[in-house]
Amino acid sequence: MALSVDSALYRWQHLGAKSAPQTVAESTPLLFSVRDRLKLDLNKWRIVFSNNGRQQRSWDQATRLYAGNKIQTTKYTWLTFLPKNLFRQFHRLANVYFLFLVVLNWFPQMEVFHREITMIPLIVVLLASMIKDATEDYKKYQFDKMINSSKSRVYDKKDRAYIEKCWKDVRVGDFVQLQCNETIPADILLLYSSDQNGICHLETANLDGETNLKQRRVVMGFSRQNTSFEPEFFQNTIICEMPNNDLNKFKGYMEQPNHERIGFNIESLLLRGCTIRNTEVAIGIVIYAGHETKAMLNNNGPRYKRSKIERRMNVDIFLCVGLLFTMCLVGSIGHGIWSGSFPEHPPYDVPDENGNFLSPVLSGFYMFLTMIILLQVLIPISLYVSIELVKLGQVFLIHNDIDLYDEEADLPIQCRALNITEDLGQIQYIFSDKTGTLTENKMVFRRCTVDGHEFSHQENAKRLETYKELDLEDEDFAKLQHFTLPPINIERPATYQRTMRPLRRSQSARAHFQGHTRSRSLGRRDSNQSQVAFSSTIEKDVTPDSRLLRRVREAALRSENLSPFIHMKTPTSLTDFFLALAICNTVVVSTTTEPRQRVTVPPPIKPSGITLEKIHQIFQRLKQVSLSQSFSSSQSSSDLGASFSAKNTEEQLATLDCCDNDDGCCDSSRGAGLQEKSNTDIGSASLDEVFQSATHGTLPTDFCYEAESPDEAALVYAAQAYSFTLVSRTPEQVTVRLPQGTLLTFDILYTLGFDSVRKRMSVVVRHPLTKEIIVYTKGADSVIMDLLEDPGKADTNAERRMKRIKDKTQKHLDYYARDGLRTLCIAKKVLSEDDFQRWANFRQEAEAAIDNRDELLMETAQHLETKLTLLGATGIEDRLQDGVPDTIAALREAGVQIWVLTGDKQETAVNIAYSCKLLDQRDTVFTINTENKETCESLLNLTLEEVRKNYEVEKPQRKLFDFISASLPASETPGPEFGLVIDGRTLDIILQGGLEERFLELARLCRSVLCCRSTPLQKSMVVKLVRRQLKVMTLSIGDGANDVSMIQAGDVGIGISGQEGMQAVMASDFAISRFKHLKKLLLVHGHWCYARLAKMVIYFFYKNVCYVNLLFWYQFFCGFSGNTMIDYWQMIFFNLFFTSLPPLVFGILDRDVSAETLLSLPELYKNGQNSEIYKLSTFIITMLDAFYQSLICFFVPYLAYKDSDIDVFSFGNPINTVSLLTILLHQALEMKTWTLFHWITIIGSVVIYLIFSLIYNAVCVACNPPTNPYWIMEKQLSEPTFYFLCLITPVIALLPRYFIFALRGTFGASLILKAQQLDKLPKGQRDCEIQRLRSRKQTTSDAPVASPAPNEDLDQSIGHLCFSPFLHPAASVPQADAGSQGLLASEVNPLRNWAHEEGYYFFNRWAEEESTDSSTGPLSGCYTQAPSGLTSPGQEGGKLTKVKATGFKSGSHRRSVLVLPET
């Protein structure tokens, strides 16, 4: 490291040490004093000095070490192109091999061809690659030039003003002034914002694809500035971490002249490539520039991988090298034998200058090297270049497929990895994320539970069904919604626009500098209107539940003390619940007009026209209704009677209410429900009258909510549906309009953001009316439930009520999860002033800390979020993407194993799996959840034994069936289907406890595997485990940043450019916008790419072996002298020109089966999975065929011209011609699609060969003395023998191959051949045949499952497992009576329950019929009277036992085995 920089750093530290020690306040003990200051390591920390003249020397010295802001994504320059490109190309062993042959041919003893001629193939190959690389690099150069020439306003210390500079001239330490809608040129630390609260809004779409706004804050201490920022007075020194690619983490501190330190983090860093929004002016200092910025460090460009075919090809090239050495060895030995047959040295054996002849050993060695040069074409030098060109063509066709284009998002497929297209056709395992990948990631508010009361929102469910069926436009759908919304008429005041304080957001939201993070801009930002994230019609328009809406209005009236009859001092739980939904978030409020204006100050409220007398009259009519509804039992069945649309779930919730009712009020609650129903009309009408008067003409309801996550937006829109409207938000205050029209402005004291560790977020506010300090918290139920206040021993009614609410809410959450909904719990906590002040001091210390800052902040958050009071919970639906079930079903038919790796709850994941056909209702599902290694191992062994037993039962049936009927292959006969569900804790035990082999052995036999509650690291570990241990081709697909490691671990990584940003896309090989595109990408393009490239590679090997063998056979007739019967130029051009184009066209355009047939018969994909086209056996057969054809092409002309007096080239010209025709006709036999390009290349190759030969033979008088090819082609074209040879030789050579093709199509035709025959039929007849094949297959696959044999086998297996030594001795269960076939399985033997000290192993099997009587409650399989012989230790016989029935659905035929941990 440079001494000058060391001295600058030393001087800076030394000056600090001279100063007086810092006086540390008692409230901030975590701050370092100067004496304890750490000596910085310049390899870990970066020191930034400001470029304002005050620290000029230090700035000059430090800046030399830091990168400038000029970026260069090109690989080469004008000077380095030639050496660098040649160096990269000679990394290929084939090029090194041919360079060695070129050098070898320059030695006279081994010269076979003219020295210049030997160089031509290598030069052509290198030149083709150079042209391609130069073209690509020049495009990058032009783009870099445009980026580097962009302008920004940078502070100039001489002029003391901001002047325009190019981006490339910006340096670390410069002050940069940014304006609204300007793109950030470097990573900048925010020091000033025109926003009065020190907030700057960013749009990170160019960086990660997210359209929602992010907030960045000015560094603490700079946020309260009454005047504009003056860079010349800035004297601080900045110390931060070294450049890295983590977009979510950044830490450092700023040391002031008085040695005080101010910490900062990622919330103060503006990243290069982002765009300033809603902020007029922002000023910052450059921290990282150019290639050291986080955006550039994340830009790795296209990924280069080695495909499976290339790995196979490299092995075959070594086989060809072995074959070449064998042939050369035969040649050298033959030359020795030939030479030894002469009694004297032959006249052509010339001695050296001393008269000595070469020894036989040395002569044989020279001949060995000569034969290598002669037979060098055996190694296909042009194969690599041809493969690159073919893959570029394949990528072009995939990219331009209109079926893979998302019109809504204006996104085509992106092919980021250019060299693994054929791997798409060989995938055996798919690992998929759930949220945003299988689902829309459009969060729709679906239902909620408040205070233990469940509200089903059936009206909203009907709206969603209407939306799904009609697919209405936004405007029409809004009109439709007008009739279902509650009758609240709200008009826009005339003074509304004048009272706003707007911050402009320009219409032109698209920046021009996104190319460094991804190759193509997102089309949804090309429109004139800037897109708002998470604001589609289906997400915004929530239809409220009528019962909940009425209760909300009553609670709101009571809380505001409008009624003279009901007096409440504090808001009800309903009010708190919806206030939490509206407040506990980071949503930015803006207007819906363009350009959008951020709402920071609420408008004044116009006084309502309602009078106290009017309220009195209304409440006289409402008195009885309100009282009966307010004080009726909280266990009313009417609350839960309509909670679920499914009939069985209705009964479940009603039953739960009655069971949990301590007051025995089921009957009375029904009466209350009837009374409620009878008074609905008058109650609703009167309340509507109140709210029409109270809210008339107050505020517009149209606000634009810009949220950071879809969950936040869904909850805010849900609160708005119940008239709790978020009106404005600043960092200090948030304003909510209540249902009666009142505006409440809460002071925001602290906001604790969401993180993946806490799995919750909180906001601390001061209530404007009660002045209470309230903490509103929302988060995952698995976390919030553990943070609730302990009700103690339930001595008081209030504590009993809290416990009852918690239990009922948990039950509702379980049913939400089983319906596939995402659940969130809402809670609150009231703090005293003293408690809050103590916590606030602790929080300030943590924020000011330099070391362990993140850990301290986490500790303060966890300290606050305890002893919460549960308000309720929400169920948000993440709808399945269109086409997901069909895509998964097709991939399953194609033989692809699909695993889902998700961080979601187990119940939610299982139900999504059933919805998308990942699991079938007839499957036996094993659920393994445990936290103990021994238990996990025992459960894996038991489950594996069960699965194996069922497979063994099925095997004799398949063999017998195959023996009787040969029409159905064994692979099509369905076996038992199993599913495996496992959680993250169990997965961690398996991965760390050495149980991987048992797990994989079980997973291989399962239809599908679901790994729930998985971390990103576990996802990648599972993918690597399967790929390495099972030696299979894997594909990983995801859409979020948490899927990046999984995507990179797969053989093929696919990112979905959804609503979670573009980080998954940037790490992927291919990027699609919808999961359904995976169907065509794999089944069609994957199949085509594999079939084309596999056949092309094999054809190249065949072509070269066939041609080079002609020279080898000739050696037997020329004394193994290394001579040839074909002209050198003809030999060189044979591979470079005459036979090069047809394989390229074939590899790009050939289609063995049409796309429609491939999609209709997914089984065709197995052709690539099994590598049926290109494997060792096909390679060997092709080599044997090449040897046979070369024999025919050589010896048929040899026999024709035997005993004639023609010269060598006259003998070689017919051989060269018939071999060309044979090789081209061989290619024609392989072609299944004939287009104009195919005809042109095949016929054109022959024409080019003839034209070249005629011209070359006419002008070459003495090209190759002593023998020359002058006028040979012209002479032979006039001889009938030549035409006869050109006709008969290819026929004889290709007859065996054609004969085998004919036999294969007649007897035992493969599925591919049947599909090709179907393609020849008319469309209508073809569709009928495909439908008949599918229906026959469906009938066959359904038959064995419907038979009782598998059920009996399962019963026997379960009975066998009862006596396992792992299980409790009391677990022996007698088999159920076989006579009870008409009953449900749960009625015959409703529960088998074994207890173990480490975990429970539950077997619960049922098969519900569609005709099940509604009186049979679904809880019969979940709540049963356990037999006395089945009680666990410490339990009495007959005690009520609970089994969690995972993924329960009505009308299913499902056998389920659940393995649950001890609780």
PDB file of N, CA, C and O in Angstrom, residues 307-329:
ATOM      1  N   SER A 307     -22.801 -27.525 -20.334  1.00  0.00           N
ATOM      2  CA  SER A 307     -24.013 -28.329 -20.404  1.00  0.00           C
ATOM      3  C   SER A 307     -23.667 -29.809 -20.306  1.00  0.00           C
ATOM      4  O   SER A 307     -22.511 -30.222 -20.416  1.00  0.00           O
ATOM      5  N   LYS A 308     -24.695 -30.606 -20.121  1.00  0.00           N
ATOM      6  CA  LYS A 308     -24.501 -32.047 -19.992  1.00  0.00           C
ATOM      7  C   LYS A 308     -23.988 -32.637 -21.297  1.00  0.00           C
ATOM      8  O   LYS A 308     -23.140 -33.550 -21.298  1.00  0.00           O
ATOM      9  N   ILE A 309     -24.469 -32.142 -22.426  1.00  0.00           N
ATOM     10  CA  ILE A 309     -24.011 -32.646 -23.730  1.00  0.00           C
ATOM     11  C   ILE A 309     -22.532 -32.313 -23.928  1.00  0.00           C
ATOM     12  O   ILE A 309     -21.768 -33.134 -24.458  1.00  0.00           O
ATOM     13  N   GLU A 310     -22.130 -31.114 -23.503  1.00  0.00           N
ATOM     14  CA  GLU A 310     -20.719 -30.758 -23.649  1.00  0.00           C
ATOM     15  C   GLU A 310     -19.830 -31.655 -22.790  1.00  0.00           C
ATOM     16  O   GLU A 310     -18.735 -32.039 -23.209  1.00  0.00           O
ATOM     17  N   ARG A 311     -20.300 -31.977 -21.603  1.00  0.00           N
ATOM     18  CA  ARG A 311     -19.514 -32.881 -20.761  1.00  0.00           C
ATOM     19  C   ARG A 311     -19.424 -34.271 -21.396  1.00  0.00           C
ATOM     20  O   ARG A 311     -18.377 -34.919 -21.379  1.00  0.00           O
ATOM     21  N   ARG A 312     -20.519 -34.719 -21.969  1.00  0.00           N
ATOM     22  CA  ARG A 312     -20.522 -36.002 -22.675  1.00  0.00           C
ATOM     23  C   ARG A 312     -19.635 -35.930 -23.916  1.00  0.00           C
ATOM     24  O   ARG A 312     -18.912 -36.872 -24.252  1.00  0.00           O
ATOM     25  N   MET A 313     -19.668 -34.795 -24.589  1.00  0.00           N
ATOM     26  CA  MET A 313     -18.892 -34.615 -25.806  1.00  0.00           C
ATOM     27  C   MET A 313     -17.394 -34.650 -25.520  1.00  0.00           C
ATOM     28  O   MET A 313     -16.615 -35.208 -26.308  1.00  0.00           O
ATOM     29  N   ASN A 314     -16.985 -34.071 -24.411  1.00  0.00           N
ATOM     30  CA  ASN A 314     -15.572 -34.095 -24.057  1.00  0.00           C
ATOM     31  C   ASN A 314     -15.072 -35.518 -23.839  1.00  0.00           C
ATOM     32  O   ASN A 314     -13.951 -35.870 -24.209  1.00  0.00           O
ATOM     33  N   VAL A 315     -15.910 -36.352 -23.250  1.00  0.00           N
ATOM     34  CA  VAL A 315     -15.544 -37.761 -23.074  1.00  0.00           C
ATOM     35  C   VAL A 315     -15.398 -38.441 -24.426  1.00  0.00           C
ATOM     36  O   VAL A 315     -14.442 -39.205 -24.670  1.00  0.00           O
ATOM     37  N   ASP A 316     -16.318 -38.153 -25.323  1.00  0.00           N
ATOM     38  CA  ASP A 316     -16.259 -38.786 -26.643  1.00  0.00           C
ATOM     39  C   ASP A 316     -15.068 -38.293 -27.455  1.00  0.00           C
ATOM     40  O   ASP A 316     -14.526 -39.031 -28.298  1.00  0.00           O
ATOM     41  N   ILE A 317     -14.669 -37.052 -27.241  1.00  0.00           N
ATOM     42  CA  ILE A 317     -13.479 -36.557 -27.935  1.00  0.00           C
ATOM     43  C   ILE A 317     -12.249 -37.331 -27.479  1.00  0.00           C
ATOM     44  O   ILE A 317     -11.367 -37.670 -28.292  1.00  0.00           O
ATOM     45  N   PHE A 318     -12.183 -37.654 -26.196  1.00  0.00           N
ATOM     46  CA  PHE A 318     -11.076 -38.483 -25.718  1.00  0.00           C
ATOM     47  C   PHE A 318     -11.123 -39.871 -26.348  1.00  0.00           C
ATOM     48  O   PHE A 318     -10.086 -40.469 -26.656  1.00  0.00           O
ATOM     49  N   LEU A 319     -12.350 -40.384 -26.562  1.00  0.00           N
ATOM     50  CA  LEU A 319     -12.467 -41.669 -27.263  1.00  0.00           C
ATOM     51  C   LEU A 319     -11.966 -41.547 -28.694  1.00  0.00           C
ATOM     52  O   LEU A 319     -11.299 -42.463 -29.214  1.00  0.00           O
ATOM     53  N   CYS A 320     -12.283 -40.419 -29.326  1.00  0.00           N
ATOM     54  CA  CYS A 320     -11.790 -40.199 -30.691  1.00  0.00           C
ATOM     55  C   CYS A 320     -10.264 -40.064 -30.708  1.00  0.00           C
ATOM     56  O   CYS A 320      -9.603 -40.523 -31.658  1.00  0.00           O
ATOM     57  N   VAL A 321      -9.721 -39.435 -29.685  1.00  0.00           N
ATOM     58  CA  VAL A 321      -8.262 -39.342 -29.597  1.00  0.00           C
ATOM     59  C   VAL A 321      -7.656 -40.734 -29.456  1.00  0.00           C
ATOM     60  O   VAL A 321      -6.632 -41.062 -30.082  1.00  0.00           O
ATOM     61  N   GLY A 322      -8.303 -41.559 -28.648  1.00  0.00           N
ATOM     62  CA  GLY A 322      -7.832 -42.942 -28.529  1.00  0.00           C
ATOM     63  C   GLY A 322      -7.917 -43.678 -29.844  1.00  0.00           C
ATOM     64  O   GLY A 322      -7.001 -44.444 -30.211  1.00  0.00           O
ATOM     65  N   LEU A 323      -9.028 -43.458 -30.575  1.00  0.00           N
ATOM     66  CA  LEU A 323      -9.171 -44.080 -31.892  1.00  0.00           C
ATOM     67  C   LEU A 323      -8.099 -43.555 -32.850  1.00  0.00           C
ATOM     68  O   LEU A 323      -7.525 -44.333 -33.643  1.00  0.00           O
ATOM     69  N   LEU A 324      -7.817 -42.277 -32.803  1.00  0.00           N
ATOM     70  CA  LEU A 324      -6.786 -41.692 -33.655  1.00  0.00           C
ATOM     71  C   LEU A 324      -5.421 -42.303 -33.357  1.00  0.00           C
ATOM     72  O   LEU A 324      -4.674 -42.666 -34.290  1.00  0.00           O
ATOM     73  N   PHE A 325      -5.093 -42.428 -32.094  1.00  0.00           N
ATOM     74  CA  PHE A 325      -3.806 -43.019 -31.741  1.00  0.00           C
ATOM     75  C   PHE A 325      -3.722 -44.472 -32.197  1.00  0.00           C
ATOM     76  O   PHE A 325      -2.665 -44.942 -32.643  1.00  0.00           O
ATOM     77  N   THR A 326      -4.840 -45.170 -32.102  1.00  0.00           N
ATOM     78  CA  THR A 326      -4.847 -46.562 -32.568  1.00  0.00           C
ATOM     79  C   THR A 326      -4.589 -46.634 -34.062  1.00  0.00           C
ATOM     80  O   THR A 326      -3.781 -47.467 -34.539  1.00  0.00           O
ATOM     81  N   MET A 327      -5.266 -45.792 -34.819  1.00  0.00           N
ATOM     82  CA  MET A 327      -5.079 -45.781 -36.266  1.00  0.00           C
ATOM     83  C   MET A 327      -3.654 -45.359 -36.625  1.00  0.00           C
ATOM     84  O   MET A 327      -3.039 -45.915 -37.557  1.00  0.00           O
ATOM     85  N   CYS A 328      -3.119 -44.376 -35.891  1.00  0.00           N
ATOM     86  CA  CYS A 328      -1.736 -43.944 -36.161  1.00  0.00           C
ATOM     87  C   CYS A 328      -0.746 -45.053 -35.808  1.00  0.00           C
ATOM     88  O   CYS A 328       0.269 -45.243 -36.515  1.00  0.00           O
ATOM     89  N   LEU A 329      -1.033 -45.780 -34.747  1.00  0.00           N
ATOM     90  CA  LEU A 329      -0.154 -46.891 -34.373  1.00  0.00           C
ATOM     91  C   LEU A 329      -0.187 -47.980 -35.434  1.00  0.00           C
ATOM     92  O   LEU A 329       0.870 -48.552 -35.802  1.00  0.00           O
TER      93      LEU A 329
END
